[in-house]
XYZ file of C-alpha atoms in Angstrom:
231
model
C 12.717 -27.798 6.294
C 13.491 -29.286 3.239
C 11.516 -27.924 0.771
C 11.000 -29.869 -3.055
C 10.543 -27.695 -6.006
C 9.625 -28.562 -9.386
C 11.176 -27.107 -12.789
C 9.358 -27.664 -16.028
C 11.242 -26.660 -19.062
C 12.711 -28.068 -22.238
C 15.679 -25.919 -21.694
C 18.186 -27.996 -20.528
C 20.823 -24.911 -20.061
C 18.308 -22.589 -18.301
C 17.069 -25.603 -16.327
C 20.600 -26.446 -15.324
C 21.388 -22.579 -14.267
C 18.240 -22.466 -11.966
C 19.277 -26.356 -10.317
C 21.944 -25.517 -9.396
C 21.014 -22.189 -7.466
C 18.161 -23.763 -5.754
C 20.290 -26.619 -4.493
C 23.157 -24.190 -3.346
C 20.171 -22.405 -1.178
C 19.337 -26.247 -0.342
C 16.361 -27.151 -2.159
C 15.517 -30.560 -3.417
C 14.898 -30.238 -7.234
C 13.235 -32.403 -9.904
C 12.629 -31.713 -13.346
C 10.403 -32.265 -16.286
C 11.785 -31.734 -19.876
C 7.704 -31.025 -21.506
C 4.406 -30.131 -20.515
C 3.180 -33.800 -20.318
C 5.501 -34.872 -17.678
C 5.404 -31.380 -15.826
C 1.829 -32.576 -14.840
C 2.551 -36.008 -14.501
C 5.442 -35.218 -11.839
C 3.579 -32.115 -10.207
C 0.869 -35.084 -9.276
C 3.422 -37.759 -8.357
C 5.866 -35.680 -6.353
C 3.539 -33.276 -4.603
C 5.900 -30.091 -5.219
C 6.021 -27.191 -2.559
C 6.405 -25.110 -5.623
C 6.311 -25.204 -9.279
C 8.964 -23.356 -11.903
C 6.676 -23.322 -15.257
C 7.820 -22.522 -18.332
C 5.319 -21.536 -21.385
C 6.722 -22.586 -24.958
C 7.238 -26.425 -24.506
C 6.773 -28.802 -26.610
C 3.168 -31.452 -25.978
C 1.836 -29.196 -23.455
C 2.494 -25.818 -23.201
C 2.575 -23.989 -20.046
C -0.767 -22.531 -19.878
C -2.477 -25.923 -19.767
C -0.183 -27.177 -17.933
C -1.383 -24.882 -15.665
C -4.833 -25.435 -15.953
C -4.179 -29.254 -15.421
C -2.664 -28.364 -12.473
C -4.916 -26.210 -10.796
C -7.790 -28.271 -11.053
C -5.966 -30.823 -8.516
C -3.671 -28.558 -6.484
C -3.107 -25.157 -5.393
C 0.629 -25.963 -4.908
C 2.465 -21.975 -6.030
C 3.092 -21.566 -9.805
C 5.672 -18.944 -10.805
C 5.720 -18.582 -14.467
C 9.077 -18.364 -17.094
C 8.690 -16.330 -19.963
C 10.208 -15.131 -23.003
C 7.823 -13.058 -23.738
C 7.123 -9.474 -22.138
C 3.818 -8.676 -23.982
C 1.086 -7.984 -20.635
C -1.515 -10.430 -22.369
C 0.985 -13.357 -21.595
C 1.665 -12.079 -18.190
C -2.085 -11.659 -17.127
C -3.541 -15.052 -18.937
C -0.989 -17.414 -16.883
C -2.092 -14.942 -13.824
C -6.062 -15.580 -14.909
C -4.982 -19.563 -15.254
C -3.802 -19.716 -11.397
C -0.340 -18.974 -11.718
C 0.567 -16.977 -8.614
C 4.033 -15.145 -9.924
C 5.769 -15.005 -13.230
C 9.736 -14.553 -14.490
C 10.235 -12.849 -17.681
C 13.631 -14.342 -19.356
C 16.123 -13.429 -19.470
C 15.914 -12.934 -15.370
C 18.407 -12.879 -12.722
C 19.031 -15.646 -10.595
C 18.575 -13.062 -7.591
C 15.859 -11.968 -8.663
C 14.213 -15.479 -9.464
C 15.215 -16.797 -5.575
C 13.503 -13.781 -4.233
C 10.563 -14.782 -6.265
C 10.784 -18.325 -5.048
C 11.597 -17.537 -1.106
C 9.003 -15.103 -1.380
C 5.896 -17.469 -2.873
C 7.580 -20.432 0.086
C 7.355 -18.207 2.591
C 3.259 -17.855 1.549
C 2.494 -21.284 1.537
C 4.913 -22.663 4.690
C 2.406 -20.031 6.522
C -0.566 -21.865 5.184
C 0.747 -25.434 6.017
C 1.677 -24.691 9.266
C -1.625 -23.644 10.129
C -3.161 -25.548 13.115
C -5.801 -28.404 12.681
C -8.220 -27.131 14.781
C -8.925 -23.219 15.190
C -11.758 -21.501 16.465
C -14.215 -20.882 13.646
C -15.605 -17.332 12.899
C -12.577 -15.326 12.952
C -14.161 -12.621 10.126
C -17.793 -12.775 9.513
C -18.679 -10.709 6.719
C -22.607 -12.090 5.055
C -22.562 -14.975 3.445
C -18.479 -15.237 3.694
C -16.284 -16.261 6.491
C -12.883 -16.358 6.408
C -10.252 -17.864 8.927
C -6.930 -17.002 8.769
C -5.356 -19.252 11.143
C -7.042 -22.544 9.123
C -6.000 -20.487 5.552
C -10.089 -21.179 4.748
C -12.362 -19.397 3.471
C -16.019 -20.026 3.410
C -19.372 -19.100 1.921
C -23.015 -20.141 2.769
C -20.644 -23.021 4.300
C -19.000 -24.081 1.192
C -14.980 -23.775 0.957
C -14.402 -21.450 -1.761
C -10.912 -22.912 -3.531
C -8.539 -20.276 -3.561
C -4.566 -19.895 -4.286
C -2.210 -18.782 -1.397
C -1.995 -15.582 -3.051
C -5.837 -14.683 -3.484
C -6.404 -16.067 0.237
C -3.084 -13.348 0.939
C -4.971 -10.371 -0.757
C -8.425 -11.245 0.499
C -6.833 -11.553 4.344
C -4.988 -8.158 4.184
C -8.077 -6.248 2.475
C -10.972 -7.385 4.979
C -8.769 -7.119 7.969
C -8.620 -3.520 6.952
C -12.021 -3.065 6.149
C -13.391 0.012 4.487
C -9.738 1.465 3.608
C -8.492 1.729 0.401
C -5.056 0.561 -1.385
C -3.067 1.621 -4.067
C -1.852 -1.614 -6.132
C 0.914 -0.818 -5.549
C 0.833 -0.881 -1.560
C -0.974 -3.928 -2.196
C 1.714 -6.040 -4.386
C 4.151 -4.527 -1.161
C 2.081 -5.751 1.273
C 0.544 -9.177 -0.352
C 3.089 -9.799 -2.779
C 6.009 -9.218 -0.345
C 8.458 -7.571 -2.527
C 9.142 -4.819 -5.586
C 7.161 -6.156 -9.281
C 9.142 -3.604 -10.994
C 5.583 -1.551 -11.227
C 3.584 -4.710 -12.685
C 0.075 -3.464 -11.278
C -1.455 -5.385 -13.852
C -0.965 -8.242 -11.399
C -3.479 -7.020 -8.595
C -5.893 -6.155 -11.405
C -5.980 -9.726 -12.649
C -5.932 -11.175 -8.819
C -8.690 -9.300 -7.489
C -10.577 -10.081 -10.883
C -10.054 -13.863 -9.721
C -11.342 -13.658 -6.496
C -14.230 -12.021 -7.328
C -15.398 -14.368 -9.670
C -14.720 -17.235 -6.625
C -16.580 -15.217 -3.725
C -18.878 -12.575 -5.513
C -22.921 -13.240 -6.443
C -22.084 -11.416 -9.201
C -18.663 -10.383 -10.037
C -19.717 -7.545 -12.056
C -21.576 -5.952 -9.257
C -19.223 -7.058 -6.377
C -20.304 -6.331 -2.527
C -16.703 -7.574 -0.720
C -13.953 -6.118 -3.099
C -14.718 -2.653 -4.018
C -12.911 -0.500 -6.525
C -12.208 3.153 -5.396
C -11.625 4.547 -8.905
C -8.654 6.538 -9.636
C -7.112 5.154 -6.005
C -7.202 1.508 -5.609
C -8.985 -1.700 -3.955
C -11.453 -2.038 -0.764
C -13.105 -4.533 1.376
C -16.543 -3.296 2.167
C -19.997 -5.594 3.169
């Protein structure tokens, strides 16, 4: 299948470097030199995926984004120069589903890209029509084989990667993961020991199927160990 990625970044070498490896591994590629167009063509072109840098000029990456998310959950993985955590976890807390720190390998960066496909082929090829009621759990009901979730009836919006975690946790009910089994299991591959990343994910989904995400009743926290599902 011929799948289309997007790559937004006023970089023309690094945005070169990273064309060319995707179309080696056969990947249609467009591109968008600022923030302004990166929304403009992530609207127009319908991306499987989205490369987004953060330090460009008119837009920068978080709001790009933001802009982004409020129209499609298409998968975001983030470039960035810079390795300080509060960077990592805000384009993580704006619906960005992976992030690159530069310099990267291209390996590395096609495993990241494969990996994040691989999540949201899964969700498109999901049938039309599947029996409803496949977990139960109060007010929230979620189908895996229609990639929805629902509460008191209402689809709750979530990314491929917070339907993922919230699939693997209440399928397992009542046991409890380390993040790191969790970014193995969900994630699909090593994050160099980035737990921060579950953290900010399961903060996310709280705040999308909780009453009160303070006092959660589906995601649990087992302190000291990890994450459950409980209701």
């Amino acid at each position: 299948m011929d799948r289309k990625i997007l790559i937004v970044d006023d970089e023309k070498n690094i945005v070169d470097i990273i064309a060319f490896n995707l179309k080696k591994e056969g990947y249609t590629v467009i591109t968008a030199a600022d923030g302004e167009e990166g929304v403009q063509k992530a609207m127009e072109e319908n991306p499987d995926l989205i490369l987004l840098d953060i330090m460009m000029p008119k837009l920068d990456g978080y709001e790009v984004c933001k802009k982004i998310r409020e129209k499609k959950n298409t998968p975001i993985i983030m470039l960035t120069a810079r390795a300080e955590e509060l960077d990592k976890v805000l384009g993580l807390e704006l619906g960005a589903d992976d992030y690159v720190t530069k310099p990267f390998g291209v390996r590395e960066l096609m495993a990241r890209v494969k990996a994040n496909l691989r999540k949201s082929v899964v969700r498109e090829e999901a049938p039309e029509q599947a029996p409803a009621g496949k977990g139960n759990f109060g007010k929230l009901d979620i189908n895996p084989d229609r990639y929805e979730v629902r509460k008191d009836g209402r689809i709750i919006d979530l990314t491929v990667r917070e339907f993922e975690l919230l699939k693997y946790l209440s399928a397992q009910k009542g046991q409890v993961f380390s993040r790191e089994t969790l970014l193995e299991k969900v994630w699909g591959y090593e994050y160099f020991g980035d737990v921060r990343t579950v953290d900010v994910t399961i903060r996310r989904l709280r705040e999308k199927i909780e009453d009160d995400p303070g006092k959660p009743v589906y995601i649990l926290t087992k302190r000291g160990v990890g994450y459950y599902f409980d209701c």
